[in-house]
Short mmCIF file of C-alpha atoms and ligand atoms in Angstrom, two decimals:
data_model
loop_
_atom_site.label_atom_id
_atom_site.label_comp_id
_atom_site.label_asym_id
_atom_site.label_seq_id
_atom_site.Cartn_x
_atom_site.Cartn_y
_atom_site.Cartn_z
CA MET A 219 -181.73 -90.85 -78.44
CA SER A 220 -184.36 -92.92 -76.60
CA ASP A 221 -184.23 -93.39 -72.64
CA ALA A 222 -183.05 -96.96 -73.09
CA SER A 223 -179.32 -95.85 -73.67
CA LEU A 224 -179.58 -94.28 -70.11
CA THR A 225 -180.20 -97.40 -68.18
CA PRO A 226 -179.49 -98.60 -65.61
CA LEU A 227 -180.27 -95.35 -64.05
CA PRO A 228 -178.70 -94.34 -60.77
CA GLU A 229 -181.26 -94.32 -57.83
CA SER A 230 -179.52 -91.28 -56.38
CA VAL A 231 -177.47 -88.46 -57.98
CA ALA A 232 -175.37 -85.51 -56.49
CA ILE A 233 -174.09 -82.64 -58.26
CA ILE A 234 -171.34 -80.26 -57.43
CA MET A 235 -172.72 -77.19 -59.40
CA ASP A 236 -169.74 -75.28 -60.36
CA GLY A 237 -168.47 -72.59 -62.66
CA ASN A 238 -171.24 -70.00 -62.75
CA GLY A 239 -168.88 -67.28 -62.02
CA ARG A 240 -166.45 -68.29 -64.69
CA TRP A 241 -169.26 -68.74 -67.02
CA ALA A 242 -170.51 -65.27 -66.61
CA GLU A 243 -166.98 -63.55 -66.59
CA GLU A 244 -166.39 -65.35 -69.90
CA ARG A 245 -169.33 -63.39 -71.24
CA GLY A 246 -168.24 -60.06 -69.71
CA GLU A 247 -170.95 -60.36 -67.20
CA PRO A 248 -171.10 -60.01 -63.44
CA ARG A 249 -170.88 -63.36 -61.41
CA PHE A 250 -174.36 -62.98 -60.28
CA HIS A 251 -175.61 -63.61 -63.90
CA GLY A 252 -174.11 -66.84 -63.80
CA HIS A 253 -175.75 -67.96 -60.65
CA GLU A 254 -179.16 -66.58 -62.19
CA VAL A 255 -178.65 -68.73 -65.25
CA GLY A 256 -177.46 -71.45 -63.05
CA ALA A 257 -180.82 -71.60 -61.32
CA GLU A 258 -182.36 -72.33 -64.67
CA SER A 259 -180.06 -75.37 -64.93
CA VAL A 260 -181.52 -76.45 -61.53
CA ARG A 261 -185.00 -76.28 -62.85
CA SER A 262 -184.40 -78.15 -65.89
CA VAL A 263 -182.09 -80.88 -64.32
CA THR A 264 -184.47 -81.37 -61.57
CA ARG A 265 -187.54 -81.75 -63.95
CA GLU A 266 -185.58 -84.34 -66.06
CA CYS A 267 -184.30 -86.40 -63.26
CA ALA A 268 -187.92 -86.55 -61.73
CA ARG A 269 -189.24 -87.52 -65.18
CA LEU A 270 -186.77 -90.17 -65.69
CA GLY A 271 -187.43 -91.68 -62.22
CA ILE A 272 -184.37 -90.76 -60.24
CA LYS A 273 -185.47 -91.15 -56.81
CA GLU A 274 -183.04 -88.70 -55.11
CA LEU A 275 -181.16 -85.55 -56.46
CA THR A 276 -178.85 -83.75 -54.21
CA LEU A 277 -177.33 -80.52 -55.20
CA TYR A 278 -174.59 -78.63 -53.73
CA ALA A 279 -175.77 -74.97 -53.62
CA PHE A 280 -173.61 -73.34 -50.94
CA SER A 281 -170.76 -74.66 -48.98
CA THR A 282 -169.72 -73.62 -45.44
CA GLU A 283 -166.57 -72.15 -47.18
CA ASN A 284 -168.62 -70.12 -49.50
CA TRP A 285 -169.50 -67.64 -46.68
CA ARG A 286 -165.99 -66.41 -47.14
CA ARG A 287 -166.95 -64.75 -50.49
CA SER A 288 -167.62 -61.07 -50.56
CA GLU A 289 -170.54 -59.79 -48.62
CA GLN A 290 -172.30 -58.84 -52.00
CA GLU A 291 -171.99 -62.15 -53.53
CA VAL A 292 -173.16 -63.81 -50.52
CA GLY A 293 -176.22 -61.45 -50.27
CA LEU A 294 -177.01 -61.97 -53.86
CA LEU A 295 -176.88 -65.63 -53.60
CA MET A 296 -179.10 -65.71 -50.51
CA GLY A 297 -181.60 -63.55 -52.20
CA LEU A 298 -181.62 -65.84 -55.30
CA LEU A 299 -182.07 -68.61 -53.03
CA ALA A 300 -185.03 -67.23 -51.34
CA GLN A 301 -186.56 -66.23 -54.69
CA PHE A 302 -186.01 -69.95 -56.03
CA LEU A 303 -187.58 -71.35 -53.09
CA VAL A 304 -190.85 -69.37 -53.48
CA GLN A 305 -190.79 -69.62 -57.34
CA GLU A 306 -190.34 -73.35 -57.55
CA ARG A 307 -193.08 -74.13 -55.11
CA ASP A 308 -195.62 -74.84 -57.97
CA GLU A 309 -193.29 -76.87 -59.89
CA ILE A 310 -192.29 -79.06 -56.84
CA MET A 311 -195.91 -79.62 -56.13
CA ASP A 312 -197.00 -80.36 -59.66
CA ASN A 313 -194.28 -82.88 -60.00
CA GLY A 314 -194.79 -84.38 -56.52
CA ILE A 315 -191.34 -83.56 -55.40
CA VAL A 316 -190.19 -83.81 -51.82
CA PHE A 317 -187.86 -80.84 -50.88
CA ARG A 318 -185.25 -81.01 -48.15
CA ALA A 319 -182.05 -79.32 -47.30
CA ILE A 320 -178.99 -80.57 -45.45
CA GLY A 321 -176.44 -78.18 -43.83
CA GLU A 322 -176.06 -75.72 -41.12
CA LEU A 323 -179.44 -74.07 -41.66
CA ASP A 324 -179.41 -72.17 -38.63
CA GLN A 325 -176.69 -69.95 -40.39
CA LEU A 326 -179.10 -68.74 -43.32
CA PRO A 327 -180.73 -65.53 -43.05
CA PRO A 328 -184.20 -65.82 -41.40
CA ALA A 329 -186.06 -65.11 -44.55
CA VAL A 330 -184.42 -67.92 -46.40
CA ARG A 331 -185.26 -70.22 -43.64
CA GLU A 332 -188.74 -69.30 -43.47
CA GLU A 333 -189.16 -69.81 -47.12
CA TYR A 334 -187.29 -73.25 -46.86
CA GLU A 335 -189.39 -74.49 -44.11
CA ARG A 336 -192.56 -73.50 -45.99
CA THR A 337 -191.53 -75.36 -49.07
CA ARG A 338 -190.17 -78.39 -47.08
CA ASP A 339 -193.53 -78.56 -45.06
CA MET A 340 -195.67 -78.27 -48.00
CA SER A 341 -193.96 -80.95 -49.92
CA ALA A 342 -193.41 -83.47 -47.29
CA GLN A 343 -196.37 -85.63 -48.15
CA ASN A 344 -195.50 -85.86 -51.80
CA GLY A 345 -194.44 -89.44 -53.26
CA GLY A 346 -192.10 -88.34 -55.93
CA MET A 347 -188.23 -87.65 -56.23
CA ILE A 348 -186.33 -86.26 -53.25
CA LEU A 349 -184.75 -82.83 -54.12
CA ARG A 350 -182.13 -82.02 -51.68
CA LEU A 351 -180.19 -78.76 -51.59
CA ALA A 352 -176.92 -78.70 -49.55
CA LEU A 353 -177.03 -75.26 -47.79
CA SER A 354 -174.15 -73.91 -45.84
CA TYR A 355 -173.03 -77.37 -46.13
CA GLY A 356 -169.69 -78.86 -45.22
CA SER A 357 -169.01 -82.65 -44.92
CA ARG A 358 -166.46 -82.25 -42.06
CA ARG A 359 -168.83 -80.23 -40.14
CA GLU A 360 -171.60 -83.12 -40.63
CA LEU A 361 -169.05 -85.58 -39.63
CA LEU A 362 -167.98 -83.85 -36.62
CA ARG A 363 -171.55 -83.26 -35.45
CA ALA A 364 -172.21 -87.09 -35.93
CA ALA A 365 -169.06 -87.97 -34.05
CA GLN A 366 -170.42 -85.80 -31.19
CA GLY A 367 -173.84 -87.58 -31.37
CA VAL A 368 -172.40 -91.09 -31.20
CA ALA A 369 -170.05 -89.94 -28.44
CA ARG A 370 -172.96 -88.68 -26.53
CA LEU A 371 -174.85 -91.98 -27.06
CA ALA A 372 -171.73 -94.03 -25.96
CA LEU A 373 -171.65 -91.86 -22.81
CA GLU A 374 -175.25 -92.61 -21.99
CA GLN A 375 -174.93 -96.22 -22.57
CA GLY A 376 -171.89 -96.72 -20.68
CA GLU A 377 -169.18 -99.59 -20.55
CA GLY A 378 -168.85 -101.48 -23.76
CA ALA A 379 -170.93 -99.14 -25.90
CA VAL A 380 -168.15 -97.73 -27.88
CA GLU A 381 -167.09 -101.12 -29.22
CA ALA A 382 -170.78 -101.97 -30.05
CA LEU A 383 -171.14 -98.84 -32.22
CA GLY A 384 -171.74 -99.54 -35.87
CA GLU A 385 -171.85 -97.53 -39.15
CA ASP A 386 -175.61 -97.05 -38.94
CA ASP A 387 -175.12 -95.43 -35.55
CA LEU A 388 -173.10 -92.67 -37.07
CA ARG A 389 -175.48 -92.51 -40.01
CA ARG A 390 -178.22 -91.70 -37.63
CA PHE A 391 -176.58 -88.36 -36.71
CA LEU A 392 -176.02 -87.28 -40.31
CA TYR A 393 -178.06 -84.35 -41.37
CA ASP A 394 -180.47 -86.50 -43.36
CA PRO A 395 -180.20 -90.12 -41.97
CA SER A 396 -182.66 -91.50 -44.64
CA MET A 397 -180.35 -90.10 -47.39
CA ARG A 398 -179.36 -92.76 -49.89
CA ASP A 399 -175.66 -92.84 -50.79
CA PRO A 400 -175.40 -91.30 -54.26
CA ASP A 401 -174.67 -93.68 -57.07
CA LEU A 402 -173.31 -90.97 -59.34
CA LEU A 403 -171.48 -87.70 -58.44
CA ILE A 404 -171.39 -85.03 -61.24
CA ARG A 405 -169.18 -82.04 -60.90
CA THR A 406 -169.16 -79.32 -63.75
CA ALA A 407 -166.65 -76.89 -64.82
CA GLY A 408 -163.80 -79.49 -65.13
CA GLU A 409 -162.62 -79.37 -61.61
CA MET A 410 -161.60 -82.73 -60.05
CA ARG A 411 -162.26 -82.37 -56.31
CA LEU A 412 -165.01 -82.87 -53.77
CA SER A 413 -164.72 -79.39 -52.09
CA ASN A 414 -165.88 -80.99 -48.66
CA PHE A 415 -169.16 -82.35 -50.13
CA LEU A 416 -170.63 -85.71 -48.72
CA LEU A 417 -167.26 -87.40 -47.76
CA TRP A 418 -169.13 -90.29 -45.89
CA GLN A 419 -171.92 -90.64 -48.49
CA LEU A 420 -169.91 -90.65 -51.60
CA SER A 421 -167.67 -93.63 -50.67
CA TYR A 422 -168.75 -95.77 -53.64
CA ALA A 423 -170.12 -93.24 -56.05
CA GLU A 424 -169.22 -93.18 -59.60
CA LEU A 425 -167.63 -89.84 -60.46
CA TYR A 426 -168.21 -87.84 -63.69
CA VAL A 427 -166.81 -84.45 -64.48
CA ALA A 428 -168.33 -82.46 -67.22
CA GLU A 429 -166.25 -79.55 -68.78
CA CYS A 430 -168.93 -77.25 -69.25
CA CYS A 431 -170.06 -74.87 -66.52
CA TRP A 432 -173.14 -75.33 -64.61
CA PRO A 433 -175.19 -72.68 -66.53
CA GLU A 434 -174.71 -74.77 -69.59
CA PHE A 435 -175.56 -78.05 -67.90
CA ARG A 436 -179.04 -79.02 -69.10
CA GLU A 437 -180.95 -82.16 -70.24
CA ALA A 438 -178.43 -83.14 -72.91
CA GLN A 439 -175.41 -82.87 -70.62
CA LEU A 440 -177.20 -84.71 -67.96
CA HIS A 441 -178.05 -87.52 -70.38
CA GLU A 442 -174.42 -87.73 -71.33
CA ALA A 443 -173.46 -88.36 -67.52
CA LEU A 444 -176.12 -90.84 -67.12
CA ARG A 445 -175.01 -92.74 -70.48
CA SER A 446 -171.58 -92.72 -68.97
CA PHE A 447 -172.99 -94.10 -65.70
CA ALA A 448 -174.92 -96.62 -67.48
CA ALA A 449 -171.49 -98.14 -69.12
CA ARG A 450 -169.70 -98.59 -65.77
CA GLU A 451 -169.05 -101.75 -63.98
CA ARG A 452 -169.35 -101.22 -60.21
CA ARG A 453 -167.34 -103.82 -58.42
CA TYR A 454 -167.37 -102.61 -54.72
CA GLY A 455 -163.98 -104.33 -54.10
CA LYS A 456 -164.86 -107.68 -55.50
CA ALA A 457 -162.71 -109.33 -58.01
C1 IPE B 1528 -170.95 -72.45 -58.33
O1 IPE B 1528 -170.31 -71.51 -59.05
C2 IPE B 1528 -171.91 -71.61 -57.20
C3 IPE B 1528 -171.43 -71.63 -55.93
C4 IPE B 1528 -170.43 -72.20 -55.47
C5 IPE B 1528 -172.32 -70.80 -55.09
P1 IPE B 1528 -169.11 -70.63 -58.52
O2 IPE B 1528 -169.54 -69.36 -58.09
O3 IPE B 1528 -168.22 -71.45 -57.67
O4 IPE B 1528 -168.24 -70.22 -60.08
P2 IPE B 1528 -166.90 -70.37 -60.25
O5 IPE B 1528 -166.18 -71.65 -59.83
O6 IPE B 1528 -166.26 -69.11 -59.62
O7 IPE B 1528 -166.70 -70.18 -61.75
C1 IPE B 1529 -168.21 -76.16 -54.48
O1 IPE B 1529 -167.94 -75.19 -55.38
C2 IPE B 1529 -169.37 -75.68 -53.67
C3 IPE B 1529 -170.58 -75.44 -54.42
C4 IPE B 1529 -170.87 -75.72 -55.63
C5 IPE B 1529 -171.78 -74.88 -53.69
P1 IPE B 1529 -166.82 -74.08 -55.02
O2 IPE B 1529 -166.40 -73.18 -56.27
O3 IPE B 1529 -166.87 -73.38 -53.82
O4 IPE B 1529 -165.38 -74.88 -54.88
P2 IPE B 1529 -164.02 -74.75 -54.91
O5 IPE B 1529 -163.64 -73.52 -54.17
O6 IPE B 1529 -163.63 -74.57 -56.33
O7 IPE B 1529 -163.23 -75.96 -54.20
MG1 MG B 1530 -166.56 -72.74 -58.04
#
């Protein structure tokens, strides 16, 4: 199928990459195997989004709630993340991708943070698609921090400042104030929930749930989601 069936393209796509564990367990493999194959899906989906001209791709890789998983699974995920950050550098640079992360990055193991900062700094001057990983990310935490930020601002400014606050004042305190609101949210593995992801930014996103698990979500499944998006009518409350 030609790329024409995929237009209009969303400028910004967000994905809740779910079902790695189930995918592996269905095959009699340990959950970690699903995360490893899932990393290959990240690679192909990123490459295809960049090729198509999507401007921003935000991937939910690890939530604040995911810290409650077994120590073993968390450790393996952090190791995989560090490995991904090193291995993907060439691919990121070759494709002119700008790499960023949002979340409570202080909570990441120092080795992961160092690799992240290196990849971020190296890619900062690139001019292509923004690839943003949500790491130790929770939307309520993000909104609480933003509320604290605007409260501090209003205290400094004094009388009348609270009433003068606008939506952009709150946005300034989000993890990445320059992030575009996603036009399309994809979630894999059939689950119909947001799981504490981008509650502010997804206000008007189109939702798409894929039945397949994340390790199986590749170019063809991405195209299916984009085709569904292209056929939507976005009304933003208008009649
Ligand atoms: C998504 O897959 C990856 C992360 C949340 C880190 P899961 O690990 O949630 O897989 P399921 O949902 O248990 O199958
Ligand atoms: C959401 O998936 C978080 C990520 C994809 C990183 P979960 O598997 O953690 O979400 P729940 O527990 O099904 O809501
Ligand atoms: Mg899950």
